[in-house]
Short mmCIF file of C-alpha atoms in Angstrom, two decimals:
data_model
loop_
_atom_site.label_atom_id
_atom_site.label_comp_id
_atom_site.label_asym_id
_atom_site.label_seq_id
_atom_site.Cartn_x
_atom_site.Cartn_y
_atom_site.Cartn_z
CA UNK J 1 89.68 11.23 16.51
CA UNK J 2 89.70 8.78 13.72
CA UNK J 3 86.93 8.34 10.98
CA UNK J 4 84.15 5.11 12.48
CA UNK J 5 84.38 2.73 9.25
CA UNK J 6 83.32 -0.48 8.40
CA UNK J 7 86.54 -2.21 10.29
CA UNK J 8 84.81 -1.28 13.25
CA UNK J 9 82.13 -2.95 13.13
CA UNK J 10 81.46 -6.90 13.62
CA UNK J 11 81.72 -7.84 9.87
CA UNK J 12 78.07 -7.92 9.04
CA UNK J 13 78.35 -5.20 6.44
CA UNK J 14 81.36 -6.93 4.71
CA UNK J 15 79.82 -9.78 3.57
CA UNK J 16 78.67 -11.08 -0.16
CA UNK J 17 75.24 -11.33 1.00
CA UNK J 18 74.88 -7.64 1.79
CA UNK J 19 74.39 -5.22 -1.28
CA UNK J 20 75.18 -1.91 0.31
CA UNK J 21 73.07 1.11 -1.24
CA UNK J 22 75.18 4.23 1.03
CA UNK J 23 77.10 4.95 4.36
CA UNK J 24 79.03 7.26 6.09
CA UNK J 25 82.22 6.25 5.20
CA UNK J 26 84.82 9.51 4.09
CA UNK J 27 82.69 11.28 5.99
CA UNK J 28 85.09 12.14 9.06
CA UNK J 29 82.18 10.78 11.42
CA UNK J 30 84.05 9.43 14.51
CA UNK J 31 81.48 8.11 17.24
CA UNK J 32 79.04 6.85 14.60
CA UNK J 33 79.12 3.98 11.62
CA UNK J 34 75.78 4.55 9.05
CA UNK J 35 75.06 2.19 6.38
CA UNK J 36 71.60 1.08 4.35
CA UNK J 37 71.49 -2.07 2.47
CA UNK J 38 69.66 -4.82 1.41
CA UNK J 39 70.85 -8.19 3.34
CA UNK J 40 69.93 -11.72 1.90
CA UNK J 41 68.95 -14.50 3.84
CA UNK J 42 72.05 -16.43 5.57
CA UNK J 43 73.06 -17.78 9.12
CA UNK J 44 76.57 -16.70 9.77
CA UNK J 45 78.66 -15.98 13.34
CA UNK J 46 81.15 -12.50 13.97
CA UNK J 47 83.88 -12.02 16.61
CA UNK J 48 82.80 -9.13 19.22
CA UNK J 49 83.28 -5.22 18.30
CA UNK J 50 84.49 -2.57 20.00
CA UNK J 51 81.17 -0.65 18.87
CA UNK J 52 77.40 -1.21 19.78
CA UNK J 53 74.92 -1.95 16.77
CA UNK J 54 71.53 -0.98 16.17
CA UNK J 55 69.54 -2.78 13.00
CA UNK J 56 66.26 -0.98 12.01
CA UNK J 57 64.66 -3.29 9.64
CA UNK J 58 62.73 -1.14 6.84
CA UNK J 59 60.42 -3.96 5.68
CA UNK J 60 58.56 -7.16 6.84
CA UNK J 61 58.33 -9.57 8.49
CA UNK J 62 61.00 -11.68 8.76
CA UNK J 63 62.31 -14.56 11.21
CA UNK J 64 65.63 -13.74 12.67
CA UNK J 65 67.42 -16.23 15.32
CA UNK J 66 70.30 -15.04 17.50
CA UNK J 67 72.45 -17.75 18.77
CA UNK J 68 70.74 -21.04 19.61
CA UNK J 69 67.39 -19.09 20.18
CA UNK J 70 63.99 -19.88 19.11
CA UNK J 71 63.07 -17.56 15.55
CA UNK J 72 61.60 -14.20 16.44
CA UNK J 73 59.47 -12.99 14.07
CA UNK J 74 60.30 -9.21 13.47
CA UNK J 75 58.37 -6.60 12.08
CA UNK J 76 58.80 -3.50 9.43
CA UNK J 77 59.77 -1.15 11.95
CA UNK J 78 61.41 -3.43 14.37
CA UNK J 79 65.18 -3.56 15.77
CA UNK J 80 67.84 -5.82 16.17
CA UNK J 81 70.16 -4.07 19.09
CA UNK J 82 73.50 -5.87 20.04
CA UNK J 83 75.82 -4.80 22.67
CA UNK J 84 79.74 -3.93 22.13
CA UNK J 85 82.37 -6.84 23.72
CA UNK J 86 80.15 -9.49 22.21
CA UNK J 87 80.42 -11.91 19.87
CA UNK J 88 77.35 -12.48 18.03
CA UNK J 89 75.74 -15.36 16.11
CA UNK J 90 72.52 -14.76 13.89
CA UNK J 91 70.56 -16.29 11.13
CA UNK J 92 67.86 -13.95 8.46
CA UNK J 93 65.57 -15.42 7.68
CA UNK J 94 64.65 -13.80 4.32
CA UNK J 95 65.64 -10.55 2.40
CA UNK J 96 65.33 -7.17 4.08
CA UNK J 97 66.42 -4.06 3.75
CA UNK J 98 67.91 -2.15 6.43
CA UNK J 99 69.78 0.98 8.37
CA UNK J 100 72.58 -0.14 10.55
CA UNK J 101 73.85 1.75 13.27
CA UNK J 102 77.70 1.34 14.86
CA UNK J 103 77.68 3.50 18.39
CA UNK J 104 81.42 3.82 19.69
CA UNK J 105 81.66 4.14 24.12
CA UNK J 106 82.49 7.92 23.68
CA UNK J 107 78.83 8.08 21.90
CA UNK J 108 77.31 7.32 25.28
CA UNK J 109 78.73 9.73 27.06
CA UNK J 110 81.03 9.26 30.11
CA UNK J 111 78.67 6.56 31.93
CA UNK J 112 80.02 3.06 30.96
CA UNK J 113 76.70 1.91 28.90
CA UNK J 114 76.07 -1.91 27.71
CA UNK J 115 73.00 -2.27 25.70
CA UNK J 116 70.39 -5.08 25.89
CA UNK J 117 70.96 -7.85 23.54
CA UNK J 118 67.22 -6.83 22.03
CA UNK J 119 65.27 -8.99 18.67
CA UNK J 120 62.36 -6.92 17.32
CA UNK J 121 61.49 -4.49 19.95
CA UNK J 122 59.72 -1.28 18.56
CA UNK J 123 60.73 2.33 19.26
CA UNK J 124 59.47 4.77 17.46
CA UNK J 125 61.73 7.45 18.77
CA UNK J 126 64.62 4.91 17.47
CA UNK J 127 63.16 4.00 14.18
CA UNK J 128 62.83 7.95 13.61
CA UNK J 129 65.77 8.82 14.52
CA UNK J 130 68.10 6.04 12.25
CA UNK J 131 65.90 7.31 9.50
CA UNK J 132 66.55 10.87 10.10
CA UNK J 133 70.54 9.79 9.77
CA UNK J 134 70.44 7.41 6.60
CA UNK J 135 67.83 11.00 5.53
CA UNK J 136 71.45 13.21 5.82
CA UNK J 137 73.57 10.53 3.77
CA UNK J 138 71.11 10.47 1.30
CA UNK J 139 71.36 13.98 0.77
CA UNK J 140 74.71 14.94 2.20
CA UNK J 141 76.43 18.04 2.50
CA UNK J 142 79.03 19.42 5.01
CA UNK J 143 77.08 21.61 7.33
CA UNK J 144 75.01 18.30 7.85
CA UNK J 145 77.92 17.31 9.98
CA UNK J 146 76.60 19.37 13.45
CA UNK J 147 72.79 18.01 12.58
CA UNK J 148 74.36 13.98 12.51
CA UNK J 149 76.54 14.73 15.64
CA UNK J 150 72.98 16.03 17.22
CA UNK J 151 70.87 12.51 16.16
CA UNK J 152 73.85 10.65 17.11
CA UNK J 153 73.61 12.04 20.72
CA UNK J 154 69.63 11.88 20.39
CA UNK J 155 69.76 8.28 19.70
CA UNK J 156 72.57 6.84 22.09
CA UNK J 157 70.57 8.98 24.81
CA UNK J 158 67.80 7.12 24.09
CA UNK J 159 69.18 3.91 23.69
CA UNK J 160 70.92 4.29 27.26
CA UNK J 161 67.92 5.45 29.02
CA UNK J 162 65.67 2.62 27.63
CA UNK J 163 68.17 -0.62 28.21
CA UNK J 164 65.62 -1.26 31.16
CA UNK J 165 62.41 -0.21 30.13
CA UNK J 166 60.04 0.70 33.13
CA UNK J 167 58.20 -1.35 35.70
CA UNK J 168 54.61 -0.10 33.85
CA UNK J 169 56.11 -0.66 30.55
CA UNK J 170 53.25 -3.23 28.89
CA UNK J 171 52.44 -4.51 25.66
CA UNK J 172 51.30 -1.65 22.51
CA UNK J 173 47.56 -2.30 21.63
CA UNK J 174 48.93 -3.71 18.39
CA UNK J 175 50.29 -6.35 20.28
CA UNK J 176 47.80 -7.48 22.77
CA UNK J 177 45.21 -7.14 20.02
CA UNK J 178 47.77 -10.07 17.92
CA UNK J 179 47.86 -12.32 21.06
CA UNK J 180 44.77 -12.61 21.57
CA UNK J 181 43.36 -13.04 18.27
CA UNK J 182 46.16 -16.04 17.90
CA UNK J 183 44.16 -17.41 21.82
CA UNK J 184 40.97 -17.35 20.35
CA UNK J 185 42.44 -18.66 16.70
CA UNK J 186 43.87 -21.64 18.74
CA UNK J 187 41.54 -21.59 21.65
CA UNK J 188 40.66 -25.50 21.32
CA UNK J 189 44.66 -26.52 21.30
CA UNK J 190 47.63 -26.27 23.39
CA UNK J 191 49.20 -23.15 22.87
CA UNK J 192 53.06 -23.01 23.44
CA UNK J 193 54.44 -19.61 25.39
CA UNK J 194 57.03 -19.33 22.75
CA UNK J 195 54.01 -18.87 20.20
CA UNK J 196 52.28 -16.14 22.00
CA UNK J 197 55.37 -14.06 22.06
CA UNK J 198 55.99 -14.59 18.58
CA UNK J 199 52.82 -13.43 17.67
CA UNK J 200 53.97 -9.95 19.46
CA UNK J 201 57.62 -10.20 17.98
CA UNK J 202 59.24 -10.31 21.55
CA UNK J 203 61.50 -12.88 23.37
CA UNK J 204 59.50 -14.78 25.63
CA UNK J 205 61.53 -13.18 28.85
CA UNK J 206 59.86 -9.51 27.63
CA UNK J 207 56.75 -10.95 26.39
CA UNK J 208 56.05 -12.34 29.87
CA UNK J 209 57.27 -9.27 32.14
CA UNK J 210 55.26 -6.98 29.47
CA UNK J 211 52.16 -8.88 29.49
CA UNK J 212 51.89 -9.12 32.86
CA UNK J 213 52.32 -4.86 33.19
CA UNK J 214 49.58 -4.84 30.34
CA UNK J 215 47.14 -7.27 31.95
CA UNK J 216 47.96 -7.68 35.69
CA UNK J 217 47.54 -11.72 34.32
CA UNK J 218 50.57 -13.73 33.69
CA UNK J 219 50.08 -15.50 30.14
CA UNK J 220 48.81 -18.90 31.19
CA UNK J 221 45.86 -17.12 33.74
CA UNK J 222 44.59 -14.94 31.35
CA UNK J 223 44.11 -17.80 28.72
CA UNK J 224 42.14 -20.22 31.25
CA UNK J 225 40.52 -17.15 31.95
CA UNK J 226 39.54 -16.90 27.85
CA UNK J 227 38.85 -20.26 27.73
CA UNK J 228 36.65 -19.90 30.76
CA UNK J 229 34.58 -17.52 29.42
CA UNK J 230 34.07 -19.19 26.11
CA UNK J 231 33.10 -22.35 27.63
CA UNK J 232 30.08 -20.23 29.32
CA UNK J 233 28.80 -18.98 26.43
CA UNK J 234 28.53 -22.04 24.65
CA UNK J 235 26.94 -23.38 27.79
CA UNK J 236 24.39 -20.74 28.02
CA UNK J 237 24.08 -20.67 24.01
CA UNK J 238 24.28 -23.74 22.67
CA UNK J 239 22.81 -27.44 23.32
CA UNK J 240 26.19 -29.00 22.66
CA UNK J 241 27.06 -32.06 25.53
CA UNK J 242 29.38 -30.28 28.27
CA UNK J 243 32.12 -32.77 27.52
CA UNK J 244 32.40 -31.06 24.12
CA UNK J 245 32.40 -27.63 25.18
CA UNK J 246 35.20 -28.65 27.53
CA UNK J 247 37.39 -29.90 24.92
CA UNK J 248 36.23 -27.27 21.97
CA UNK J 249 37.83 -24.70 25.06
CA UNK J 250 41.11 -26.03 25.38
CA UNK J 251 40.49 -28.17 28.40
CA UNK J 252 41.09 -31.98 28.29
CA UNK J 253 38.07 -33.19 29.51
CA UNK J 254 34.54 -32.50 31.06
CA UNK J 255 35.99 -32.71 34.54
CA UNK J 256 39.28 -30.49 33.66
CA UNK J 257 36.44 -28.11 33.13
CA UNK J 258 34.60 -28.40 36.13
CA UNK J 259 37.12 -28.01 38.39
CA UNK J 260 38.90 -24.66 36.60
CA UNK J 261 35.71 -23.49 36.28
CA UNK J 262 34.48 -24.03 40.45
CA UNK J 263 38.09 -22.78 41.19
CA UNK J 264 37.65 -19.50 39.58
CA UNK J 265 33.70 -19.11 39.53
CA UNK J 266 32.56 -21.04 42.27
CA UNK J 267 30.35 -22.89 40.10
CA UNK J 268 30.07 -25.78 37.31
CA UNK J 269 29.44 -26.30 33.75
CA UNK J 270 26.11 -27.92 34.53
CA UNK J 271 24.80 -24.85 36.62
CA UNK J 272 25.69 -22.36 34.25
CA UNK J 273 23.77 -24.19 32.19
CA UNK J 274 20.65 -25.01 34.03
CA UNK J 275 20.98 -21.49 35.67
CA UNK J 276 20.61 -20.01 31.50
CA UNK J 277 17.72 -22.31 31.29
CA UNK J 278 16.13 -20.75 33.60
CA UNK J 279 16.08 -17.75 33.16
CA UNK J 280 14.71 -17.86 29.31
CA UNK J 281 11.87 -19.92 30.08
CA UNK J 282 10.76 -21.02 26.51
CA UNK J 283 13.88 -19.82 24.93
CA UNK J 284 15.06 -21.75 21.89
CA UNK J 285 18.60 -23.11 22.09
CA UNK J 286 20.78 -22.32 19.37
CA UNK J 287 21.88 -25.86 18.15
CA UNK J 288 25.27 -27.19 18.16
CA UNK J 289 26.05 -26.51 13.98
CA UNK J 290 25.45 -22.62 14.61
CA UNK J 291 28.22 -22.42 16.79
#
């Protein structure tokens, strides 16, 4: 078979913006395409390629848009995966350096495989693997070539086995540990869905589906939920007027409030309250400017 090269691939690499640093081209590599580079910001569109691409961007964090989506924001680490047959729109949103990876059919195997379109999703195996490759260009020699045919099975294996990732699949503590320091950041305002998967670097279609596996809540439930519970202990704590409390939560108004919070606890604002009055007879409220 024919040497993989840059013509085919979608055009990415050929551009002014990209200041290429090695590759695999003369190489005689036929079912893979290597290249690192540092890419400048720019918003361009390619015609479809016969090969599948796989972006592993070595620094962050940068916005990157595909199509007429909303910005993802994705992380050192993170991947930019685009399926062969399809033409592809994007715009960087700053400078990054990267390892691309072109994936012909025959790469896959003999099962027909079609990638996720995918915007910074992390893999470790992945990431380790397209490092391992850009490893053997930057030292090359010939008996390299069975070790690249090896990671170049490795990785398309991979790839193909994790297009749908699994039912239990949830969010990596990293993540859940970002959303929900940007709830309680923003507890007190409305909080868009788009916003809450940006702060985990996903598309909102995964960040739902993966939230859900990680907290059996869907996004909106387990924020009311949040706010819930912060409302309470500023009832309980402090001797701020309920109709505060509602609003410094996220809810519009004292009876927005009440009724979330009898839905869910069976009770209201005013008998948590009296209910943490009672039991610390004598207690000193903490005043409203310590909260």
């Amino acid at each position: 078979m024919r040497e993989l090269g840059l013509r085919d691939t979608n055009g990415i690499l050929s551009q002014p913006w990209v200041r290429p640093r090695r590759s695999s081209a003369g190489l005689g590599l036929d079912q893979v395409f290597v290249s690192t580079q540092t890419e400048r910001a720019y918003r361009a569109s390619f015609d479809a390629a016969a090969t599948s691409m796989v972006i592993l961007h070595l620094d962050g964090p940068v916005k990157v848009r595909r199509g007429h989506d909303r910005a993802c924001t994705v992380p050192a680490g993170g991947l930019f995966v685009h399926p062969a047959g399809h033409d592809l729109t994007v715009e960087l949103g700053g400078g990054l350096n990267t390892v691309h990876v072109y994936l012909t059919d025959e790469a896959f195997g003999p099962d027909q495989v079609r990638l996720n379109e995918e915007v910074g999703a992390v893999d470790p195996l992945v990431e380790q693997l397209m490092l391992a490759l850009d490893g053997v260009l930057r030292h090359w020699e010939p008996s390299a070539r069975t070790y690249v045919d090896h990671l170049t099975a490795l990785l398309a294996s991979h790839l193909a086995r994790r297009r749908l990732p699994p039912p239990t699949a949830g969010l990596t503590e990293r993540q859940l540990a970002a959303v929900r320091e940007l709830i309680e950041d923003r507890i007190a305002e409305p909080l868009p869905l788009a916003d809450l998967a940006d702060a985990a670097a996903l598309s909102v279609s995964q960040f739902v589906r993966l939230f859900k596996a990680s907290t059996g809540d869907t996004p909106h439930r387990y924020l009311v939920g949040l706010r819930v519970r912060h409302a309470q202990r500023l009832l309980r704590t402090s001797t701020l007027p309920i109709a505060d409390i509602a609003v410094r939560c996220g809810f519009s108004h004292q009876e927005h409030l009440t009724r979330v919070m009898r839905s869910r606890l069976g009770t209201t604002p005013g008998s948590v309250r009296a209910h943490a009055q009672n039991v610390q007879p004598g207690a000193h409220s903490v005043q409203a400017n310590a909260v």
